[in-house]
Amino acid sequence: FWILIIALILRLIHPLLRFSPSNYALIYAALMVAVVLPSMGFGGYFIPLIAGVFYYATPENNWSDLIWPHIPAWAAPRDLESIRQLFEGANAGTPVPWSLWAGPLLWWGLFMLAFFFVSVALISLVHHQWSRQERLVYPLAAVPNLLLDSLENPSRSILKNKLLWFGFFAAWILPTMNMLDQVFDFEIIQGFSIPGYSIEFRKIGLSYGLNTDLLVVGLSYLVNLNVLFSVWFFHLVIAAESALLNWLGIALPLPAQPHAPNNVLLAHQQVGSLLGIVAISVWISRDFLRRQWRQIAAGGRDSTNPISPRFAALLGLIGLVYMTGFLYQCGLSMIWSIVFLLTALLFFFAIARLLAQTGIGRLRAPTSVPPVLTNIFGTAPFGAQGLTAMGLSMVWTADLQLFLMGTLAHAFKVCEPTRLRISGRKLVFFLTGAMVVGLLTTVCSYIWLGYRHGLIHGYSWYFVSSPQYHWSWVANSINNPNPAQGLAIIFLLIGVGLTGLLSLAQYRFAGWPLHPVGLGVALTNTVVIDWFGIFLAWLIKLVVLRYGGISLYRLLLPFFIGLILGTSVGIGGASLVYAFYYY
């Protein structure tokens, strides 16, 4: 938003200062890569997990015997005193031991670069199918595309619409007033927020939150009605299923599963739905994928692809080889390294597709990858070495909420070659540069801040709770091995079957109201928090289309775009004020 404002001002000053729309799109694409790295996509788990397994080891948890011997020397630093200083802060004047971290940073950095190449390859190969053939909505790319239109043709900019600014200020004022309250302690505006309530059925332990987020309302207004209905309807139904199963005592006798809902069986049901969605997506695009394969074999350019298929396949192959070798060196056998990698990529691919359909910005997988495999195959095939390798993989597969495939899908949507003249090689070069700069900035910042201030004084989830949460699962799995869980497999198959039936009904019956997308995300924390906002947007859009038709929908669209833009600018501006005020 601010880059656009500056670009429009420069354009008024002198024609030579005009900002190219292609450069604007490239900046957005680079941000979509860089935004993944500092927090949930990598940095928030990387340093705390590979160092926290040593810092949080105690005689009681016995990690030094259960886990330490299985961690490769190249994957994590071993100097216990230096790790203590990282978490608690070093004495003034003590230099940061960069040499201690050089090896792990190199190998993990190359791993993330390989993961980036695989993500670029997969998303670029299906982009035209998703964007042009199936016409997925990409709600998260709507505002960037409209801002790009404003730069290309300022005379018809959506920023001239009064409804947009009404929605903008309605959403902007909430985070701004909260910031003023916290920073300046204005009593007149204390507690300025939209209140949240809940509906509870205490006898069976069922509750539905009624939180409202204007950003969610704005984004959801752009989504198809059947997709919106599916998300909130299946949340209500499957939350009731979860409460009923818990009430009846139907659950798996397993330790806490990382990032799973209260009933682990329903995590597997949602995983089954995700796998079904991937299978259906591949089946729908089978003709398109055949053409892509022929282009990979024959070479040549294709104007519909952000990157040439052969170049994308080469990038993907390089990335897959390195990622598989990395997992093998961590301690998984070659077969299990391939199975683990393919399972993780299926998760990421499915959530990226749902992200493009639903616009739920904080969308995440129903659970992390390691417990799914141990529940389906048991822990015995992996052993302590393999389970520890899975613990290390939690760096990139634990909290699948912010990840490269999802952000790259939207980067390619804004940089489409049919609209902007951006060569595929230039795009990859620019994105790779953003990836490298983001990686270096992230890891160096975390390490420097740790030794200067102590990581345990930062965000408690990343630096205190998360290492204990994830490594405790590994230790429990080693101490208490479990066989394959037949009930988990049954619920996974139920998820696959329900998704297949809903897809068949959608294909056979015109106007079928339920989309299978809701089955895969019904109990993720994002939907649990935001379902009511999605419901409100569905209700508003239903009424608008029923009584005003598409013309009224388009007339009101700028207001909802304003909600998205106002929330983003408000929270971003408040964050800058917090940063300057507190630091």
Coordinates of C-alpha atoms in Angstrom, one line a residue:
F1 CA 0.0 0.0 0.0
W2 CA 2.7 2.5 1.0
I3 CA 4.9 1.6 -2.0
L4 CA 1.9 2.3 -4.2
I5 CA 1.2 5.7 -2.6
I6 CA 4.9 6.7 -3.0
A7 CA 4.9 5.5 -6.6
L8 CA 1.8 7.6 -7.5
I9 CA 3.4 10.6 -5.9
L10 CA 6.6 10.1 -7.8
R11 CA 4.6 9.7 -11.0
L12 CA 3.0 13.1 -10.4
I13 CA 6.4 14.8 -9.8
H14 CA 8.0 13.7 -13.1
P15 CA 7.3 11.0 -15.8
L16 CA 10.9 9.7 -15.5
L17 CA 10.1 8.7 -11.9
R18 CA 7.3 6.3 -12.9
F19 CA 7.4 3.0 -11.1
S20 CA 7.1 -0.1 -13.3
P21 CA 4.1 -2.4 -12.6
S22 CA 6.5 -5.3 -13.2
N23 CA 8.9 -4.1 -10.5
Y24 CA 5.9 -3.6 -8.2
A25 CA 4.8 -7.2 -8.8
L26 CA 8.3 -8.5 -8.2
I27 CA 8.5 -6.7 -4.9
Y28 CA 5.3 -8.3 -3.8
A29 CA 6.6 -11.7 -5.0
A30 CA 9.8 -11.2 -3.0
L31 CA 7.8 -10.3 0.1
M32 CA 5.8 -13.4 -0.3
V33 CA 9.0 -15.5 -0.1
A34 CA 10.6 -13.4 2.7
V35 CA 7.5 -13.3 5.0
V36 CA 7.7 -17.1 5.5
L37 CA 11.1 -17.2 7.0
P38 CA 11.2 -15.2 10.3
S39 CA 8.4 -17.0 12.1
M40 CA 6.3 -20.1 11.7
G41 CA 7.7 -21.0 8.3
F42 CA 11.2 -21.5 9.6
G43 CA 13.0 -19.1 12.0
G44 CA 10.5 -19.4 14.9
Y45 CA 11.2 -23.2 15.2
F46 CA 14.7 -23.6 13.7
I47 CA 17.0 -22.1 16.4
P48 CA 14.7 -23.0 19.4
L49 CA 14.3 -26.7 18.3
I50 CA 17.9 -27.6 17.3
A51 CA 19.3 -25.8 20.4
G52 CA 16.3 -26.3 22.8
V53 CA 16.8 -30.1 22.8
F54 CA 20.0 -29.5 24.7
Y55 CA 18.9 -26.5 26.8
Y56 CA 15.7 -28.0 28.1
A57 CA 17.1 -31.5 28.9
T58 CA 16.8 -32.5 32.5
P59 CA 17.5 -35.6 34.6
E60 CA 13.8 -36.1 34.7
N61 CA 13.1 -36.1 31.0
N62 CA 16.4 -38.0 30.2
W63 CA 16.7 -36.4 26.8
S64 CA 20.5 -36.7 27.1
D65 CA 20.2 -40.5 26.8
L66 CA 17.1 -40.8 24.7
I67 CA 17.7 -38.1 22.0
W68 CA 21.1 -36.6 22.1
P69 CA 23.0 -39.6 20.8
H70 CA 20.8 -39.7 17.7
I71 CA 21.3 -36.0 16.6
P72 CA 24.0 -35.7 13.9
A73 CA 26.9 -33.4 14.9
W74 CA 26.4 -31.4 11.7
A75 CA 22.7 -30.7 12.4
A76 CA 23.0 -28.8 15.7
P77 CA 25.6 -27.2 17.9
R78 CA 26.8 -29.2 20.9
D79 CA 28.5 -26.6 23.2
L80 CA 26.1 -26.6 26.2
E81 CA 27.5 -23.4 27.7
S82 CA 27.2 -21.5 24.5
I83 CA 23.6 -22.8 24.1
R84 CA 22.8 -21.7 27.6
Q85 CA 24.1 -18.2 26.7
L86 CA 21.9 -18.2 23.6
F87 CA 18.7 -18.7 25.7
E88 CA 19.7 -16.7 28.8
G89 CA 22.0 -14.0 27.2
A90 CA 25.7 -13.7 27.3
N91 CA 27.8 -11.3 29.4
A92 CA 28.4 -7.8 27.9
G93 CA 31.3 -7.9 25.6
T94 CA 31.2 -11.7 24.9
P95 CA 31.5 -12.2 21.2
V96 CA 28.8 -14.2 19.4
P97 CA 30.2 -17.6 18.6
W98 CA 29.4 -17.6 14.9
S99 CA 31.8 -20.4 14.1
L100 CA 29.8 -22.7 16.3
W101 CA 26.7 -22.1 14.2
A102 CA 28.3 -22.0 10.8
G103 CA 27.9 -25.7 10.0
P104 CA 24.3 -26.2 11.1
L105 CA 23.3 -22.9 9.4
L106 CA 24.9 -24.0 6.1
W107 CA 23.2 -27.4 5.9
W108 CA 19.9 -26.2 7.1
G109 CA 20.0 -23.1 4.9
L110 CA 20.7 -25.4 1.8
F111 CA 17.8 -27.5 2.9
M112 CA 15.4 -24.6 3.0
L113 CA 16.7 -23.4 -0.4
A114 CA 16.0 -26.9 -1.8
F115 CA 12.5 -26.8 -0.2
F116 CA 12.1 -23.5 -1.9
F117 CA 13.0 -25.0 -5.3
V118 CA 10.6 -27.9 -4.9
S119 CA 7.8 -25.4 -3.9
V120 CA 8.5 -23.2 -6.9
A121 CA 8.5 -26.2 -9.2
L122 CA 5.2 -27.7 -8.0
I123 CA 3.3 -24.4 -7.8
S124 CA 4.5 -23.2 -11.2
L125 CA 3.5 -26.5 -12.9
V126 CA -0.1 -26.3 -11.7
H127 CA -0.5 -22.5 -11.6
H128 CA -2.2 -22.2 -15.0
Q129 CA -4.6 -25.0 -14.2
W130 CA -5.6 -23.5 -10.8
S131 CA -5.7 -19.9 -12.0
R132 CA -7.1 -20.1 -15.5
Q133 CA -8.7 -23.5 -16.0
E134 CA -10.3 -24.0 -12.6
R135 CA -10.5 -20.3 -11.8
L136 CA -9.6 -20.5 -8.1
V137 CA -10.4 -17.2 -6.4
Y138 CA -7.0 -16.4 -4.7
P139 CA -8.6 -14.0 -2.2
L140 CA -5.3 -13.1 -0.6
A141 CA -4.0 -11.8 -4.0
A142 CA -7.1 -9.7 -4.7
V143 CA -5.9 -6.5 -3.0
P144 CA -2.3 -6.7 -4.4
N145 CA -3.8 -7.2 -7.9
L146 CA -6.1 -4.2 -7.4
L147 CA -3.2 -2.1 -6.2
L148 CA -1.2 -3.2 -9.3
D149 CA -4.2 -2.1 -11.4
S150 CA -4.1 1.3 -9.7
L151 CA -0.4 1.6 -10.6
E152 CA -1.0 0.6 -14.3
N153 CA -4.0 2.9 -14.7
P154 CA -4.3 5.5 -11.9
S155 CA -7.3 7.2 -13.5
R156 CA -9.5 4.1 -12.8
S157 CA -7.9 3.2 -9.5
I158 CA -10.1 1.5 -6.9
L159 CA -8.6 3.9 -4.4
K160 CA -11.0 6.6 -5.8
N161 CA -14.0 4.7 -4.6
K162 CA -15.5 6.2 -1.4
L163 CA -16.9 2.9 -0.2
L164 CA -13.4 1.5 -0.1
W165 CA -12.3 4.3 2.3
F166 CA -15.3 3.8 4.5
G167 CA -14.4 0.1 4.9
F168 CA -10.7 1.1 5.2
F169 CA -11.2 3.4 8.2
A170 CA -13.8 1.1 9.8
A171 CA -11.1 -1.6 9.9
W172 CA -8.0 0.6 10.4
I173 CA -9.4 2.3 13.6
L174 CA -9.5 -1.0 15.6
P175 CA -5.8 -1.8 15.7
T176 CA -4.9 1.8 15.8
M177 CA -7.0 2.6 18.8
N178 CA -5.7 -0.5 20.6
M179 CA -2.1 0.7 19.9
L180 CA -2.8 4.1 21.2
D181 CA -4.3 2.6 24.4
Q182 CA -1.3 0.3 25.0
V183 CA 1.4 2.9 24.1
F184 CA -0.1 6.1 25.5
D185 CA -2.5 4.6 28.1
F186 CA -5.6 6.6 26.9
E187 CA -8.2 5.7 29.4
I188 CA -11.0 6.9 27.2
I189 CA -10.3 4.1 24.6
Q190 CA -9.3 1.3 26.9
G191 CA -10.5 -2.1 25.8
F192 CA -11.6 -0.8 22.4
S193 CA -12.3 -4.0 20.4
I194 CA -15.1 -6.1 19.0
P195 CA -16.2 -8.4 21.8
G196 CA -16.2 -12.2 21.3
Y197 CA -18.7 -14.6 22.8
S198 CA -19.3 -18.3 22.6
I199 CA -22.1 -20.9 22.5
E200 CA -21.5 -23.8 25.0
F201 CA -23.0 -27.2 25.4
R202 CA -21.2 -28.1 28.7
K203 CA -22.6 -31.6 29.1
I204 CA -20.7 -32.9 26.1
G205 CA -17.9 -30.4 26.2
L206 CA -18.8 -28.6 23.0
S207 CA -18.4 -24.8 22.4
Y208 CA -18.4 -22.5 19.4
G209 CA -16.6 -19.2 19.6
L210 CA -18.2 -16.1 18.1
N211 CA -15.2 -14.0 17.3
T212 CA -15.4 -11.5 14.5
D213 CA -12.4 -10.3 12.5
L214 CA -13.0 -7.7 9.9
L215 CA -10.1 -9.0 7.8
V216 CA -11.7 -12.4 7.7
V217 CA -15.1 -10.9 6.7
G218 CA -13.4 -8.9 3.9
L219 CA -11.5 -11.9 2.5
S220 CA -14.4 -14.3 2.8
Y221 CA -16.7 -11.9 0.8
L222 CA -14.5 -12.8 -2.2
V223 CA -14.9 -16.5 -1.9
N224 CA -17.5 -18.7 -3.6
L225 CA -20.7 -19.3 -1.6
N226 CA -20.5 -23.1 -1.6
V227 CA -16.9 -22.9 -0.3
L228 CA -17.8 -20.5 2.5
F229 CA -20.8 -22.6 3.4
S230 CA -18.7 -25.7 3.5
V231 CA -16.1 -24.2 5.9
W232 CA -18.5 -23.0 8.6
F233 CA -21.0 -25.8 8.2
F234 CA -18.4 -28.6 8.5
H235 CA -16.8 -26.8 11.4
L236 CA -20.1 -27.0 13.4
V237 CA -20.7 -30.6 12.4
I238 CA -17.2 -32.0 13.0
A239 CA -16.7 -30.0 16.2
A240 CA -19.9 -31.8 17.4
E241 CA -18.4 -35.1 16.2
S242 CA -15.3 -34.4 18.2
A243 CA -17.2 -33.6 21.4
L244 CA -19.4 -36.7 20.9
L245 CA -16.3 -39.0 20.4
N246 CA -14.7 -37.5 23.5
W247 CA -17.9 -37.9 25.5
L248 CA -18.1 -41.6 24.5
G249 CA -14.5 -42.1 25.3
I250 CA -13.5 -43.0 21.7
A251 CA -9.9 -41.8 21.3
L252 CA -6.4 -43.1 20.8
P253 CA -4.3 -44.0 23.8
L254 CA -1.3 -41.9 22.7
P255 CA 0.7 -39.0 24.1
A256 CA -0.3 -35.5 23.0
Q257 CA 0.1 -35.1 19.3
P258 CA 1.8 -32.0 18.0
H259 CA -0.7 -29.5 16.5
A260 CA -3.6 -31.9 16.5
P261 CA -7.2 -31.2 17.7
N262 CA -8.5 -32.6 21.0
N263 CA -9.5 -35.9 19.4
V264 CA -6.6 -37.2 17.3
L265 CA -8.9 -39.4 15.3
L266 CA -10.4 -36.3 13.7
A267 CA -6.9 -35.1 12.8
H268 CA -6.6 -38.2 10.7
Q269 CA -10.1 -37.8 9.3
Q270 CA -9.0 -34.3 8.1
V271 CA -5.7 -35.6 6.8
G272 CA -7.7 -38.2 4.7
S273 CA -9.8 -35.3 3.4
L274 CA -6.6 -33.4 2.4
L275 CA -5.3 -36.5 0.6
G276 CA -8.7 -36.9 -1.2
I277 CA -8.6 -33.2 -2.3
V278 CA -5.1 -33.7 -3.8
A279 CA -6.2 -36.9 -5.6
I280 CA -9.2 -35.1 -7.0
S281 CA -7.1 -32.1 -8.0
V282 CA -4.7 -34.3 -9.9
W283 CA -7.6 -36.1 -11.6
I284 CA -9.3 -32.9 -12.7
S285 CA -6.0 -31.6 -14.1
R286 CA -4.9 -34.9 -15.7
D287 CA -5.0 -33.6 -19.3
F288 CA -3.2 -30.4 -18.3
L289 CA -0.5 -32.4 -16.5
R290 CA 0.0 -34.6 -19.5
R291 CA 0.7 -31.5 -21.6
Q292 CA 3.1 -30.3 -18.9
W293 CA 4.9 -33.6 -19.1
R294 CA 5.2 -33.4 -22.9
Q295 CA 6.6 -29.9 -22.5
I296 CA 9.1 -31.1 -20.0
A297 CA 10.2 -33.8 -22.4
A298 CA 10.3 -31.6 -25.5
G299 CA 11.5 -28.4 -23.9
G300 CA 10.4 -25.0 -25.2
R301 CA 8.6 -22.0 -23.7
D302 CA 4.9 -21.7 -22.8
S303 CA 3.4 -18.3 -22.2
T304 CA 0.8 -19.7 -19.8
N305 CA 3.5 -20.8 -17.3
P306 CA 5.3 -18.4 -14.9
I307 CA 8.4 -20.6 -15.4
S308 CA 9.1 -23.0 -18.3
P309 CA 8.1 -26.6 -17.3
R310 CA 11.5 -28.0 -18.0
F311 CA 13.3 -25.4 -15.9
A312 CA 10.7 -26.0 -13.1
A313 CA 11.2 -29.7 -13.3
L314 CA 15.0 -29.3 -13.0
L315 CA 14.7 -27.1 -10.0
G316 CA 12.3 -29.5 -8.4
L317 CA 14.5 -32.5 -9.0
I318 CA 17.6 -30.8 -7.5
G319 CA 15.5 -29.8 -4.4
L320 CA 14.0 -33.3 -4.0
V321 CA 17.4 -35.0 -4.2
Y322 CA 18.9 -32.7 -1.5
M323 CA 15.9 -33.0 0.8
T324 CA 15.8 -36.8 0.6
G325 CA 19.6 -37.0 1.3
F326 CA 19.2 -34.5 4.2
L327 CA 16.5 -36.7 5.8
Y328 CA 18.6 -39.8 5.3
Q329 CA 21.6 -38.2 6.9
C330 CA 19.4 -37.1 9.8
G331 CA 18.6 -40.8 10.6
L332 CA 15.6 -41.9 8.5
S333 CA 16.2 -44.9 6.2
M334 CA 16.1 -44.1 2.5
I335 CA 12.6 -45.6 2.0
W336 CA 11.2 -43.7 5.0
S337 CA 13.0 -40.5 3.9
I338 CA 11.1 -40.7 0.6
V339 CA 7.8 -41.6 2.3
F340 CA 8.2 -38.8 4.8
L341 CA 9.1 -36.2 2.2
L342 CA 6.2 -37.2 -0.2
T343 CA 3.7 -37.1 2.7
A344 CA 4.9 -33.6 3.8
L345 CA 4.8 -32.3 0.2
L346 CA 1.2 -33.7 -0.1
F347 CA 0.2 -31.8 3.0
F348 CA 1.8 -28.5 1.8
F349 CA 0.3 -28.9 -1.7
A350 CA -3.2 -29.6 -0.4
I351 CA -3.1 -26.6 2.0
A352 CA -1.8 -24.3 -0.7
R353 CA -4.7 -25.3 -2.9
L354 CA -7.2 -24.7 -0.1
L355 CA -5.5 -21.3 0.6
A356 CA -6.1 -20.3 -3.0
Q357 CA -9.8 -21.4 -2.7
T358 CA -10.7 -20.1 0.8
G359 CA -8.5 -17.1 1.4
I360 CA -8.1 -18.1 5.1
G361 CA -4.8 -16.4 5.6
R362 CA -3.8 -18.4 8.7
L363 CA -4.9 -21.7 7.3
R364 CA -2.9 -24.7 8.5
A365 CA -2.8 -28.5 8.3
P366 CA -4.9 -30.5 10.7
T367 CA -1.7 -31.9 12.4
S368 CA 2.0 -32.2 11.8
V369 CA 3.5 -34.9 9.6
P370 CA 5.5 -37.1 12.1
P371 CA 2.7 -38.3 14.3
V372 CA 0.6 -39.2 11.2
L373 CA 3.2 -41.6 10.1
T374 CA 3.8 -43.1 13.5
N375 CA 0.1 -43.6 14.0
I376 CA -0.4 -45.3 10.7
F377 CA 2.8 -47.4 10.6
G378 CA 3.6 -47.6 14.3
T379 CA 6.9 -46.4 15.9
A380 CA 8.9 -49.6 15.5
P381 CA 9.8 -49.1 11.8
F382 CA 11.5 -45.8 12.6
G383 CA 13.3 -46.6 15.9
A384 CA 14.8 -44.0 18.2
Q385 CA 17.1 -42.7 15.4
G386 CA 14.2 -42.2 13.0
L387 CA 12.0 -40.6 15.6
T388 CA 14.8 -38.2 16.5
A389 CA 15.1 -37.3 12.8
M390 CA 11.4 -36.6 12.8
G391 CA 11.9 -34.3 15.8
L392 CA 14.5 -32.4 13.8
S393 CA 12.0 -32.2 10.9
M394 CA 9.6 -30.4 13.1
V395 CA 11.6 -27.3 12.1
W396 CA 9.7 -27.3 8.8
T397 CA 6.7 -29.7 9.2
A398 CA 5.4 -29.0 12.7
D399 CA 3.2 -25.9 12.3
L400 CA 2.1 -25.9 8.7
Q401 CA 0.5 -22.5 8.9
L402 CA 2.9 -20.2 6.9
F403 CA 4.8 -22.0 4.1
L404 CA 6.4 -21.3 0.8
M405 CA 3.9 -23.2 -1.5
G406 CA 1.0 -21.1 -0.2
T407 CA 2.8 -17.7 -0.5
L408 CA 4.4 -18.7 -3.9
A409 CA 0.9 -19.5 -5.3
H410 CA -0.1 -15.9 -4.7
A411 CA 3.2 -14.5 -5.9
F412 CA 2.6 -16.2 -9.2
K413 CA -1.0 -15.0 -9.3
V414 CA 0.2 -11.4 -9.2
C415 CA 3.2 -12.0 -11.6
E416 CA 1.2 -13.9 -14.3
P417 CA 3.0 -13.8 -17.6
T418 CA -0.2 -13.3 -19.5
R419 CA -0.4 -9.9 -17.8
L420 CA 3.1 -8.7 -17.0
R421 CA 6.3 -9.2 -19.1
I422 CA 8.4 -10.9 -16.4
S423 CA 10.6 -13.7 -17.7
G424 CA 10.6 -17.0 -15.8
R425 CA 14.3 -16.9 -15.2
K426 CA 14.2 -13.3 -13.9
L427 CA 11.3 -14.2 -11.6
V428 CA 13.2 -17.2 -10.2
F429 CA 16.4 -15.2 -9.8
F430 CA 14.6 -12.5 -7.9
L431 CA 12.7 -14.9 -5.7
T432 CA 15.9 -16.9 -4.9
G433 CA 17.6 -13.6 -4.0
A434 CA 14.7 -12.9 -1.6
M435 CA 15.0 -16.4 -0.1
V436 CA 18.8 -16.1 0.5
V437 CA 18.5 -12.6 2.0
G438 CA 15.6 -13.7 4.2
L439 CA 17.4 -16.8 5.4
L440 CA 20.6 -14.8 6.3
T441 CA 18.6 -12.1 8.0
T442 CA 16.4 -14.5 10.0
V443 CA 19.1 -16.8 11.4
C444 CA 21.6 -14.0 12.1
S445 CA 19.0 -11.9 13.9
Y446 CA 17.8 -14.8 16.1
I447 CA 21.3 -15.7 17.1
W448 CA 22.5 -12.2 17.7
L449 CA 19.3 -11.3 19.7
G450 CA 19.7 -14.5 21.7
Y451 CA 23.3 -13.9 22.8
R452 CA 22.6 -10.2 23.5
H453 CA 19.2 -10.5 25.3
G454 CA 18.4 -14.2 25.8
L455 CA 15.8 -16.0 23.7
I456 CA 13.8 -17.0 26.8
H457 CA 12.8 -13.3 27.2
G458 CA 11.2 -13.4 23.7
Y459 CA 8.0 -15.0 22.5
S460 CA 7.4 -17.8 25.0
W461 CA 5.8 -20.2 22.5
Y462 CA 8.8 -20.2 20.1
F463 CA 11.6 -20.2 22.7
V464 CA 10.1 -21.9 25.8
S465 CA 7.0 -24.0 25.1
S466 CA 7.7 -25.2 21.6
P467 CA 11.0 -27.0 22.2
Q468 CA 9.6 -28.8 25.2
Y469 CA 6.3 -29.6 23.4
H470 CA 7.9 -31.1 20.3
W471 CA 10.8 -32.9 21.9
S472 CA 8.6 -34.4 24.6
W473 CA 6.6 -36.1 21.8
V474 CA 9.8 -37.6 20.5
A475 CA 10.9 -38.8 24.0
N476 CA 7.4 -40.2 24.8
S477 CA 7.4 -42.1 21.4
I478 CA 10.8 -43.6 22.2
N479 CA 9.9 -44.5 25.8
N480 CA 6.4 -45.8 24.9
P481 CA 6.5 -47.2 21.4
N482 CA 3.0 -47.7 19.9
P483 CA 1.8 -50.1 17.1
A484 CA -0.1 -49.0 14.1
Q485 CA -3.4 -47.5 15.2
G486 CA -6.2 -49.2 13.2
L487 CA -8.8 -46.7 14.4
A488 CA -6.6 -43.8 13.0
I489 CA -6.4 -45.6 9.6
I490 CA -10.2 -46.1 9.6
F491 CA -10.8 -42.4 10.3
L492 CA -8.3 -41.4 7.6
L493 CA -10.2 -43.6 5.1
I494 CA -13.5 -42.0 6.3
G495 CA -12.0 -38.6 5.4
V496 CA -11.0 -39.8 1.9
G497 CA -14.4 -41.4 1.4
L498 CA -16.4 -38.4 2.5
T499 CA -14.3 -36.1 0.2
G500 CA -14.9 -38.4 -2.7
L501 CA -18.6 -38.6 -2.1
L502 CA -18.9 -34.8 -1.8
S503 CA -16.9 -34.3 -5.0
L504 CA -19.1 -36.8 -6.8
A505 CA -22.2 -35.0 -5.6
Q506 CA -20.8 -31.6 -6.7
Y507 CA -20.1 -33.0 -10.1
R508 CA -23.4 -34.8 -10.6
F509 CA -25.9 -32.4 -9.1
A510 CA -26.2 -28.8 -10.3
G511 CA -26.3 -26.3 -7.4
W512 CA -25.0 -28.8 -4.8
P513 CA -24.3 -26.5 -1.8
L514 CA -21.4 -28.4 0.0
H515 CA -17.9 -28.3 -1.2
P516 CA -15.4 -30.9 0.1
V517 CA -12.9 -28.2 1.1
G518 CA -14.5 -27.7 4.5
L519 CA -13.7 -31.3 5.6
G520 CA -10.0 -30.8 5.4
V521 CA -9.8 -27.8 7.7
A522 CA -12.9 -28.1 10.0
L523 CA -11.0 -28.3 13.3
T524 CA -7.8 -26.4 12.6
N525 CA -7.3 -23.6 15.1
T526 CA -7.8 -20.9 12.4
V527 CA -11.2 -22.1 11.5
V528 CA -12.1 -22.6 15.1
I529 CA -11.3 -19.0 15.7
D530 CA -12.6 -17.4 12.5
W531 CA -15.6 -19.6 11.5
F532 CA -18.1 -17.0 12.7
G533 CA -16.6 -14.2 10.6
I534 CA -16.7 -16.6 7.6
F535 CA -20.4 -17.3 8.4
L536 CA -21.2 -13.6 8.5
A537 CA -19.5 -13.0 5.1
W538 CA -21.4 -16.0 3.7
L539 CA -24.7 -14.6 5.0
I540 CA -24.0 -11.1 3.7
K541 CA -23.0 -12.4 0.3
L542 CA -26.0 -14.7 0.1
V543 CA -28.4 -11.9 0.8
V544 CA -26.6 -9.5 -1.6
L545 CA -26.7 -12.0 -4.5
R546 CA -30.2 -13.2 -3.8
Y547 CA -31.8 -9.7 -3.7
G548 CA -29.3 -7.5 -5.6
G549 CA -27.6 -9.9 -8.0
I550 CA -24.1 -9.6 -9.3
S551 CA -24.4 -5.8 -9.8
L552 CA -25.0 -5.2 -6.1
Y553 CA -22.2 -7.6 -5.3
R554 CA -19.8 -5.6 -7.4
L555 CA -21.1 -2.3 -6.1
L556 CA -20.3 -3.4 -2.5
L557 CA -17.0 -5.1 -3.3
P558 CA -14.8 -1.9 -2.6
F559 CA -16.1 -1.8 0.9
F560 CA -14.9 -5.3 1.7
I561 CA -11.6 -4.6 -0.1
G562 CA -11.3 -1.6 2.2
L563 CA -11.8 -3.9 5.2
I564 CA -8.8 -6.0 4.0
L565 CA -6.6 -3.0 3.3
G566 CA -7.6 -1.1 6.4
T567 CA -6.8 -4.1 8.7
S568 CA -3.5 -4.7 7.1
V569 CA -2.4 -1.1 7.1
G570 CA -3.7 -0.6 10.7
I571 CA -1.9 -3.6 12.1
G572 CA 1.3 -2.9 10.1
G573 CA 1.3 0.7 11.3
A574 CA 0.6 -0.3 14.9
S575 CA 3.5 -2.8 14.7
L576 CA 5.9 -0.1 13.6
V577 CA 4.9 2.2 16.4
Y578 CA 5.3 -0.6 18.9
A579 CA 8.8 -1.3 17.5
F580 CA 9.9 2.3 17.8
Y581 CA 8.3 2.9 21.2
Y582 CA 9.6 -0.2 22.9
Y583 CA 13.0 -0.7 21.3

